[in-house]
PDB file of C-alpha atoms and ligand atoms in Angstrom:
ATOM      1  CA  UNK A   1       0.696  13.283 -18.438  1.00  0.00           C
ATOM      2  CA  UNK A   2       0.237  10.920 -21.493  1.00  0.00           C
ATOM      3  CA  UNK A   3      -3.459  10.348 -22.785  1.00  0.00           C
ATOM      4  CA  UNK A   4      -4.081   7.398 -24.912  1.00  0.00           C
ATOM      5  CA  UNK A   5      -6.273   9.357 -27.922  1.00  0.00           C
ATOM      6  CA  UNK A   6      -7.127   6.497 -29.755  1.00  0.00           C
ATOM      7  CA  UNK A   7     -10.808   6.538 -28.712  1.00  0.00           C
ATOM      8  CA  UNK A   8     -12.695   7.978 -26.112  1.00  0.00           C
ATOM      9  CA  UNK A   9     -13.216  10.817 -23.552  1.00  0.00           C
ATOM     10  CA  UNK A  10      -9.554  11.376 -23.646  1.00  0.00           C
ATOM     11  CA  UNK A  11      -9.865  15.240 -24.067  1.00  0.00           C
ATOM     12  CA  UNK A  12     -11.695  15.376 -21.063  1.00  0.00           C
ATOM     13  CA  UNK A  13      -8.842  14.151 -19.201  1.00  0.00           C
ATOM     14  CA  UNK A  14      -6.563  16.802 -20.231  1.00  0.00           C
ATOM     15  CA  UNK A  15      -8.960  19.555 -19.194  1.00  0.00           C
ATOM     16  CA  UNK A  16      -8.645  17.437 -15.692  1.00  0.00           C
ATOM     17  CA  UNK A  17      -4.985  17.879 -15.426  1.00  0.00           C
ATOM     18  CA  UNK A  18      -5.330  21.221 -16.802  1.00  0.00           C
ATOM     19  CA  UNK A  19      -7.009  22.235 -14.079  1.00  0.00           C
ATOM     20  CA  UNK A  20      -4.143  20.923 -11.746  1.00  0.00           C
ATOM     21  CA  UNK A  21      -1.248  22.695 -13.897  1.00  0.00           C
ATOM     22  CA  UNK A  22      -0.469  19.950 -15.152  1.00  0.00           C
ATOM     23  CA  UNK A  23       0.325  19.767 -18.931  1.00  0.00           C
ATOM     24  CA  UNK A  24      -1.389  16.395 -21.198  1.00  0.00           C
ATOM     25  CA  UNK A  25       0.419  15.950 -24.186  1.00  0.00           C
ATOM     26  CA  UNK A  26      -2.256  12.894 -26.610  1.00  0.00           C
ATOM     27  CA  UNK A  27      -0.312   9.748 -26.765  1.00  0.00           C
ATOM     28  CA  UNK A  28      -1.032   8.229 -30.365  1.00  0.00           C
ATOM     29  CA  UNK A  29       2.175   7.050 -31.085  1.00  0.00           C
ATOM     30  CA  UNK A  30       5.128   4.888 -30.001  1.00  0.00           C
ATOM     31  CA  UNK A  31       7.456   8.055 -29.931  1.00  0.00           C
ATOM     32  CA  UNK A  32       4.577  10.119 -27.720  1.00  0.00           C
ATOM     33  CA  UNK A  33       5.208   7.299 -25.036  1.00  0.00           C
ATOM     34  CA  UNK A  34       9.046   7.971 -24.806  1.00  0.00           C
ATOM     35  CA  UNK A  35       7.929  11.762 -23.937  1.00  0.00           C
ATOM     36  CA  UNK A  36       5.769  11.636 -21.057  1.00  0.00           C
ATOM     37  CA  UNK A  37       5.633  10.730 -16.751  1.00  0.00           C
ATOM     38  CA  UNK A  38       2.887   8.867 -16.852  1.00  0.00           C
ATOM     39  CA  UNK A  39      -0.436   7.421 -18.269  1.00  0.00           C
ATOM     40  CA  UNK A  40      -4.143   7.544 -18.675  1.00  0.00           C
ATOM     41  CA  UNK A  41      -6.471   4.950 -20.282  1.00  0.00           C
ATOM     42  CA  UNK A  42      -9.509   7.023 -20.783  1.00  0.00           C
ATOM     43  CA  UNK A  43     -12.976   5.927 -20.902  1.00  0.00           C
ATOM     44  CA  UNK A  44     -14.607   4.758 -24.735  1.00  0.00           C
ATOM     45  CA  UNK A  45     -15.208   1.470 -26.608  1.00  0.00           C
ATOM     46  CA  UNK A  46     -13.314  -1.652 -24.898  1.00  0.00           C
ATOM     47  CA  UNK A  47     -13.496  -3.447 -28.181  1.00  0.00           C
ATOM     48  CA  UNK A  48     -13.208  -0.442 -30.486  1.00  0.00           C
ATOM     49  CA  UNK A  49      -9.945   0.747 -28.525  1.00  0.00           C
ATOM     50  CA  UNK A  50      -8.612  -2.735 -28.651  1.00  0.00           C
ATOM     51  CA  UNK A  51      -8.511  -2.525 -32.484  1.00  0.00           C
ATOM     52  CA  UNK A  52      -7.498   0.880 -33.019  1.00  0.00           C
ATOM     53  CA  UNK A  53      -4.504   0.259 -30.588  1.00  0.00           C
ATOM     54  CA  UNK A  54      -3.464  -2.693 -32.608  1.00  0.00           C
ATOM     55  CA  UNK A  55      -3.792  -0.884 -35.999  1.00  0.00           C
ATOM     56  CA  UNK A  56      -1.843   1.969 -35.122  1.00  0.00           C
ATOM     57  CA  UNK A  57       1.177  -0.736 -33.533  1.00  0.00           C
ATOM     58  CA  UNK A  58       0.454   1.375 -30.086  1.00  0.00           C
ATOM     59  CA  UNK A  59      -0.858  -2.040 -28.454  1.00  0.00           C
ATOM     60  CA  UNK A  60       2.901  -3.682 -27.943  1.00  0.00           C
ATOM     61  CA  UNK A  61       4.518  -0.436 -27.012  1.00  0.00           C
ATOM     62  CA  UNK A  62       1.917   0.477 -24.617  1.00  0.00           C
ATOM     63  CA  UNK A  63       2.553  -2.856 -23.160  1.00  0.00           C
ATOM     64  CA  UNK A  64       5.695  -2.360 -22.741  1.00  0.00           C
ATOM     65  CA  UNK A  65       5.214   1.082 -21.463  1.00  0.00           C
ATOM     66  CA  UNK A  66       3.025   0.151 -18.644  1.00  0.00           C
ATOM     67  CA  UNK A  67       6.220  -2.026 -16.935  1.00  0.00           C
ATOM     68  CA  UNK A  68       7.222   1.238 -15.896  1.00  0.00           C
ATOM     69  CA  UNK A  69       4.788   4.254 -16.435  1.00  0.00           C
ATOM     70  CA  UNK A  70       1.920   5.023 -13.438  1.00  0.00           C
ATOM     71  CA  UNK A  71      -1.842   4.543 -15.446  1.00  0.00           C
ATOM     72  CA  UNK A  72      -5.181   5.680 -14.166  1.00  0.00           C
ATOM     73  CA  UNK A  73      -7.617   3.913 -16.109  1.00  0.00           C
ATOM     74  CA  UNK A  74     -10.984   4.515 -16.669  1.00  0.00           C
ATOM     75  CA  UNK A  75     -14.545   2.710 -17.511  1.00  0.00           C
ATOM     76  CA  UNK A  76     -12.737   0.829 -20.696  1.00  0.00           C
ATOM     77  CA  UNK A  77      -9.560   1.940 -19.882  1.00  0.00           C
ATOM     78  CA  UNK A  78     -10.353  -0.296 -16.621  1.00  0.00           C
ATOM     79  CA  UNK A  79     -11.709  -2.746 -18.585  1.00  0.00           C
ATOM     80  CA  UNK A  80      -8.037  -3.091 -20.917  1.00  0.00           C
ATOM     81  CA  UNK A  81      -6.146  -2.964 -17.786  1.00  0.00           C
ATOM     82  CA  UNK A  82      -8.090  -6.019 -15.958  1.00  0.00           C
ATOM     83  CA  UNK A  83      -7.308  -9.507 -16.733  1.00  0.00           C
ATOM     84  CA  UNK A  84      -8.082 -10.826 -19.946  1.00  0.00           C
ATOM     85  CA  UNK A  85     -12.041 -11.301 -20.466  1.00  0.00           C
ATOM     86  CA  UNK A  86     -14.215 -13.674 -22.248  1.00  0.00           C
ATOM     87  CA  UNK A  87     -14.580 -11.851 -24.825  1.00  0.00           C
ATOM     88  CA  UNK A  88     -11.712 -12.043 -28.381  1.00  0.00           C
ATOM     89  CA  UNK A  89     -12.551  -8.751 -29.377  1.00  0.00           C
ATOM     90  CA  UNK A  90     -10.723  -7.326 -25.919  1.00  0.00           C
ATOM     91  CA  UNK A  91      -7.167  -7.271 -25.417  1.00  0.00           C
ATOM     92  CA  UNK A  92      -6.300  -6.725 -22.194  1.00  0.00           C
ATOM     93  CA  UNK A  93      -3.073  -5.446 -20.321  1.00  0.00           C
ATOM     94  CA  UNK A  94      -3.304  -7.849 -17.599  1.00  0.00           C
ATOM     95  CA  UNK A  95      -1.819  -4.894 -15.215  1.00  0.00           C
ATOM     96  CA  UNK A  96      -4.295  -5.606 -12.224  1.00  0.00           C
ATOM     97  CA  UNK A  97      -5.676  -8.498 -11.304  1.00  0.00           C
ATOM     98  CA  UNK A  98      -9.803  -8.600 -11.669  1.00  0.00           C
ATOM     99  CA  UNK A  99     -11.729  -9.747 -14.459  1.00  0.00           C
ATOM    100  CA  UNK A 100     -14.392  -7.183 -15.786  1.00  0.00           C
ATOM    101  CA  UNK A 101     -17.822  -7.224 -16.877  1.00  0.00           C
ATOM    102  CA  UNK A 102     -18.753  -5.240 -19.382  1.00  0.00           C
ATOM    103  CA  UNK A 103     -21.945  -2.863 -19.411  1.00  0.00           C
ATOM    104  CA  UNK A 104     -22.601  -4.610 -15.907  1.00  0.00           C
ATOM    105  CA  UNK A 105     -25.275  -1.734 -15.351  1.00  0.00           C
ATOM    106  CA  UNK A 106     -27.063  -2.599 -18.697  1.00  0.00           C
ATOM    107  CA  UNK A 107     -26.789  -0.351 -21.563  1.00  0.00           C
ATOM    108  CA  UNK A 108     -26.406   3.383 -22.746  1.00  0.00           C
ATOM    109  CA  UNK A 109     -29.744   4.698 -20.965  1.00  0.00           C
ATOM    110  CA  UNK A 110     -29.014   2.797 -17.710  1.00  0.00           C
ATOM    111  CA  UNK A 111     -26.270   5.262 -17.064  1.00  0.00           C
ATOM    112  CA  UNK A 112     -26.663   7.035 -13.830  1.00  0.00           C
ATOM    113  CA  UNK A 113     -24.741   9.662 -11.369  1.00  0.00           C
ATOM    114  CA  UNK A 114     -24.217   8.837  -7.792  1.00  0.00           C
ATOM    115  CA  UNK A 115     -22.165  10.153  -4.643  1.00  0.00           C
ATOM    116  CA  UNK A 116     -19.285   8.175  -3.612  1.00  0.00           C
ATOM    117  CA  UNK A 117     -17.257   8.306  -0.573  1.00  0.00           C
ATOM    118  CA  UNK A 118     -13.775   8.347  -0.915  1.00  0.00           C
ATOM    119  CA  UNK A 119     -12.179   8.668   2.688  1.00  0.00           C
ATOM    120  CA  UNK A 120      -8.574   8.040   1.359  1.00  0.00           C
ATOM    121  CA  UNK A 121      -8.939  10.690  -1.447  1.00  0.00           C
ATOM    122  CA  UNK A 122     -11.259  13.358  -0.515  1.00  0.00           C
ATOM    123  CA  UNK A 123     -13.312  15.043   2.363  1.00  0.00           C
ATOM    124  CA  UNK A 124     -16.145  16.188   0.278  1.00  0.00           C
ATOM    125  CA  UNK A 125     -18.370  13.313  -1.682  1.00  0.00           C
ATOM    126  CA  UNK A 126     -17.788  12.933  -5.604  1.00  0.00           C
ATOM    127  CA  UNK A 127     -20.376  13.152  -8.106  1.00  0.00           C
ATOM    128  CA  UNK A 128     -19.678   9.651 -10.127  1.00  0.00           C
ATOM    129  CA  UNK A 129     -21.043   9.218 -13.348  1.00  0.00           C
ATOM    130  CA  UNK A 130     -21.390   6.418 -14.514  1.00  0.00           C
ATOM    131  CA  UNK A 131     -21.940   4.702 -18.708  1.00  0.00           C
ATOM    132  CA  UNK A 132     -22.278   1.662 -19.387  1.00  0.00           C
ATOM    133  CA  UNK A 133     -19.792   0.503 -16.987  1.00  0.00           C
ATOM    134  CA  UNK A 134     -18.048  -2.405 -16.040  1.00  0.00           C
ATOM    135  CA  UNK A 135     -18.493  -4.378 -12.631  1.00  0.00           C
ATOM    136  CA  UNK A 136     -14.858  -6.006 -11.412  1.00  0.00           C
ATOM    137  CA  UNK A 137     -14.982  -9.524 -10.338  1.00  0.00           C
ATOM    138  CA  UNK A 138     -12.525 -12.199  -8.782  1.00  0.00           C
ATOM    139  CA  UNK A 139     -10.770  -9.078  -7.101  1.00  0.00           C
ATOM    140  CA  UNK A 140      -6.915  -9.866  -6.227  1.00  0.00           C
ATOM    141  CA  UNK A 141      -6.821  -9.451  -2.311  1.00  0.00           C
ATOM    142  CA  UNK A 142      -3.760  -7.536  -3.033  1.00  0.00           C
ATOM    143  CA  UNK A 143      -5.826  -4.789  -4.358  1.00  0.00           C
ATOM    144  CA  UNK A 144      -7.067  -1.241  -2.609  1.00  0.00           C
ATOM    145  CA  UNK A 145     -10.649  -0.608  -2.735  1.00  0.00           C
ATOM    146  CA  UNK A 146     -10.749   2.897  -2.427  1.00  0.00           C
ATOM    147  CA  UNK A 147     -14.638   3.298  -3.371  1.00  0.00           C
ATOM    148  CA  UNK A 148     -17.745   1.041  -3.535  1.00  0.00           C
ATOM    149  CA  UNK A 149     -21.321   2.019  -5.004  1.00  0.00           C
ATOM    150  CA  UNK A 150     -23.187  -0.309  -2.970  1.00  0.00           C
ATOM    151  CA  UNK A 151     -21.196  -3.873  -2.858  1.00  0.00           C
ATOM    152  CA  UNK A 152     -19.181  -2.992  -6.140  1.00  0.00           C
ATOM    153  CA  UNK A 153     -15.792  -1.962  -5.778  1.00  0.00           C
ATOM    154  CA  UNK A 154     -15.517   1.400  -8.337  1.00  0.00           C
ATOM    155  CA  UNK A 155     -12.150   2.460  -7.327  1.00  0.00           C
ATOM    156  CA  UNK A 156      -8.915   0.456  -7.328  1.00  0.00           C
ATOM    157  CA  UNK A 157      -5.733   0.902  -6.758  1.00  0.00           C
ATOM    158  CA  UNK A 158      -2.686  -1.687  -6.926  1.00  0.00           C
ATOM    159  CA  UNK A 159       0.361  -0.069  -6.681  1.00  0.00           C
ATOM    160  CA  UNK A 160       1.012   2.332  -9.988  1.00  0.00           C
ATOM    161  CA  UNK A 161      -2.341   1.288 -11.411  1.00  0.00           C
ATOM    162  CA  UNK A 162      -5.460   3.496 -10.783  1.00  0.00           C
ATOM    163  CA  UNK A 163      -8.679   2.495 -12.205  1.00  0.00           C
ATOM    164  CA  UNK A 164     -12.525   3.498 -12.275  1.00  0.00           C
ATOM    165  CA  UNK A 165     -15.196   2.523 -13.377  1.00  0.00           C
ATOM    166  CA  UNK A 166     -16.815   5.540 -13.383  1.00  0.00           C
ATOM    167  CA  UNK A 167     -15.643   8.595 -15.250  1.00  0.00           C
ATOM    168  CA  UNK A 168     -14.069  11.210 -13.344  1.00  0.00           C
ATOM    169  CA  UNK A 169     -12.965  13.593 -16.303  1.00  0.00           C
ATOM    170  CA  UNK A 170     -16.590  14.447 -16.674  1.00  0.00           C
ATOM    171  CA  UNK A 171     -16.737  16.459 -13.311  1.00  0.00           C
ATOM    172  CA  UNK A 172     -15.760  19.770 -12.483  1.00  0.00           C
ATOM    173  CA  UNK A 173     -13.532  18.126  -9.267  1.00  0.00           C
ATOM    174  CA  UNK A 174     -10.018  16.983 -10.174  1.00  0.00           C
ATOM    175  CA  UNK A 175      -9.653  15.333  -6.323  1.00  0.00           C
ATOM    176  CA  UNK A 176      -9.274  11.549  -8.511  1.00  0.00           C
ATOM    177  CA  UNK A 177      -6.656  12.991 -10.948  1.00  0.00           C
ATOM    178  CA  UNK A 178      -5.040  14.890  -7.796  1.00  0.00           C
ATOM    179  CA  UNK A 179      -4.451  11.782  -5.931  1.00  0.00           C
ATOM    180  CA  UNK A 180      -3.452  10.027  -8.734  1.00  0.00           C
ATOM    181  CA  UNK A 181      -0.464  12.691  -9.437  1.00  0.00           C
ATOM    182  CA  UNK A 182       0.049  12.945  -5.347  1.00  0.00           C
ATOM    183  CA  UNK A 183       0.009   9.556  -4.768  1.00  0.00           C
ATOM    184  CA  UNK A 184       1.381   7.453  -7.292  1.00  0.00           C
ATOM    185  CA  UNK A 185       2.862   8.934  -9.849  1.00  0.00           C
ATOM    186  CA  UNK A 186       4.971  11.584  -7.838  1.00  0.00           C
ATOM    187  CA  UNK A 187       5.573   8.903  -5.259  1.00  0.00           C
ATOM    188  CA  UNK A 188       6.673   6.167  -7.484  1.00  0.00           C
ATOM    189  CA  UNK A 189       9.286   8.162  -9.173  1.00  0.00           C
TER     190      UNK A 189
HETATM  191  N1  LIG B   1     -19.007  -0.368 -22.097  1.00  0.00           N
HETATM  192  C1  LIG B   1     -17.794   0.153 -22.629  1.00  0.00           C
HETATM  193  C2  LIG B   1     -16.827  -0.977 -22.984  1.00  0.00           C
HETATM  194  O1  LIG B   1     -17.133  -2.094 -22.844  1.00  0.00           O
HETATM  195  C3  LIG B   1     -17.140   1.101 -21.653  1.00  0.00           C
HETATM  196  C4  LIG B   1     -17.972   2.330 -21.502  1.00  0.00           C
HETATM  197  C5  LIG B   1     -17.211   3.544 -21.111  1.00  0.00           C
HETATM  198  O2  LIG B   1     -15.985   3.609 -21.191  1.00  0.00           O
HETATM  199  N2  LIG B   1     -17.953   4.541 -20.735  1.00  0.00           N
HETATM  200  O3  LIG B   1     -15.761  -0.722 -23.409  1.00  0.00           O
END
């Protein structure tokens, strides 16, 4: 599994797959991206990732990367993955179709944790936590809602691309990065 390490909670993603057996090796170059099955876009700074991805020339390849590779996004991963936003100092992948609003919720001390039900992914509910995180808008109907906190859709799917708005790597459950290897990327190989 590939983390973008630019930014971010991307450690915390490893630890995720860890716990699965799966092995993470910290994407921060063009060459790491030749090496590994799939991707994640963890969590962090929309605008901040946006830069550093450009200044280390990982923004193209990544690009070019995500024609083929599986990516679970999260919280700004989501946000990079969306459609392009209002806003110059976000670049975004365009690889699902929504447009995001950033810090929807309000800012860093509006964060909150909430249950979720997530029929196609787990039995048991999952503890959500969520920071400063994005609301999607003008949803594609060609997308999977696979989790709402109230009337907002938190978890997407459309075809190889996962995203949440939430952040699962801070949990102690791996059931998101589980379906995510069960699901997509083993199934789109
Ligand atoms: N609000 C951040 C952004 O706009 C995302 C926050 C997060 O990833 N926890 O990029």
């Amino acid at each position: 599994m590939g983390v973008v390490a630019m930014q971010g909670s991307f450690a915390k993603h490893a630890y995720s797959m860890g716990r699965l057996g799966i092995k993470s090796r910290a994407v921060r170059t063009p060459e790491d991206l030749k090496l590994v099955d799939a991707l994640i876009l963890p969590g962090g700074e929309s605008t901040t990732m946006t830069l550093l991805l450009e200044n280390e020339g990982l923004w193209e390849p990544l690009d070019a990367a995500l024609e083929t590779l599986p990516v679970f996004g999260t919280c700004a991963g989501a946000i990079l993955l969306g459609r392009q936003i209002d806003d110059e100092r976000v670049r975004c992948f365009n690889r699902i179709d929504y447009l995001a609003e950033r810090n929807a919720y309000g800012r860093q001390i509006d964060s909150f944790t909430t249950s979720l039900i997530i029929p196609s992914v787990m039995e048991n509910d999952f503890h959500a936590i969520f920071i400063r995180a994005p609301k999607f808008h003008e949803i594609n109907a060609d997308i999977e809602i696979l989790a709402a906190f109230g009337s907002d859709p938190v978890l997407l799917r459309k075809g190889k691309v996962l995203v949440a708005s939430f952040h699962p790597e801070l949990t102690e459950d791996s059931s998101i990065h589980k379906y995510f290897v069960d699901e997509i990327v083993l199934k789109s190989r």
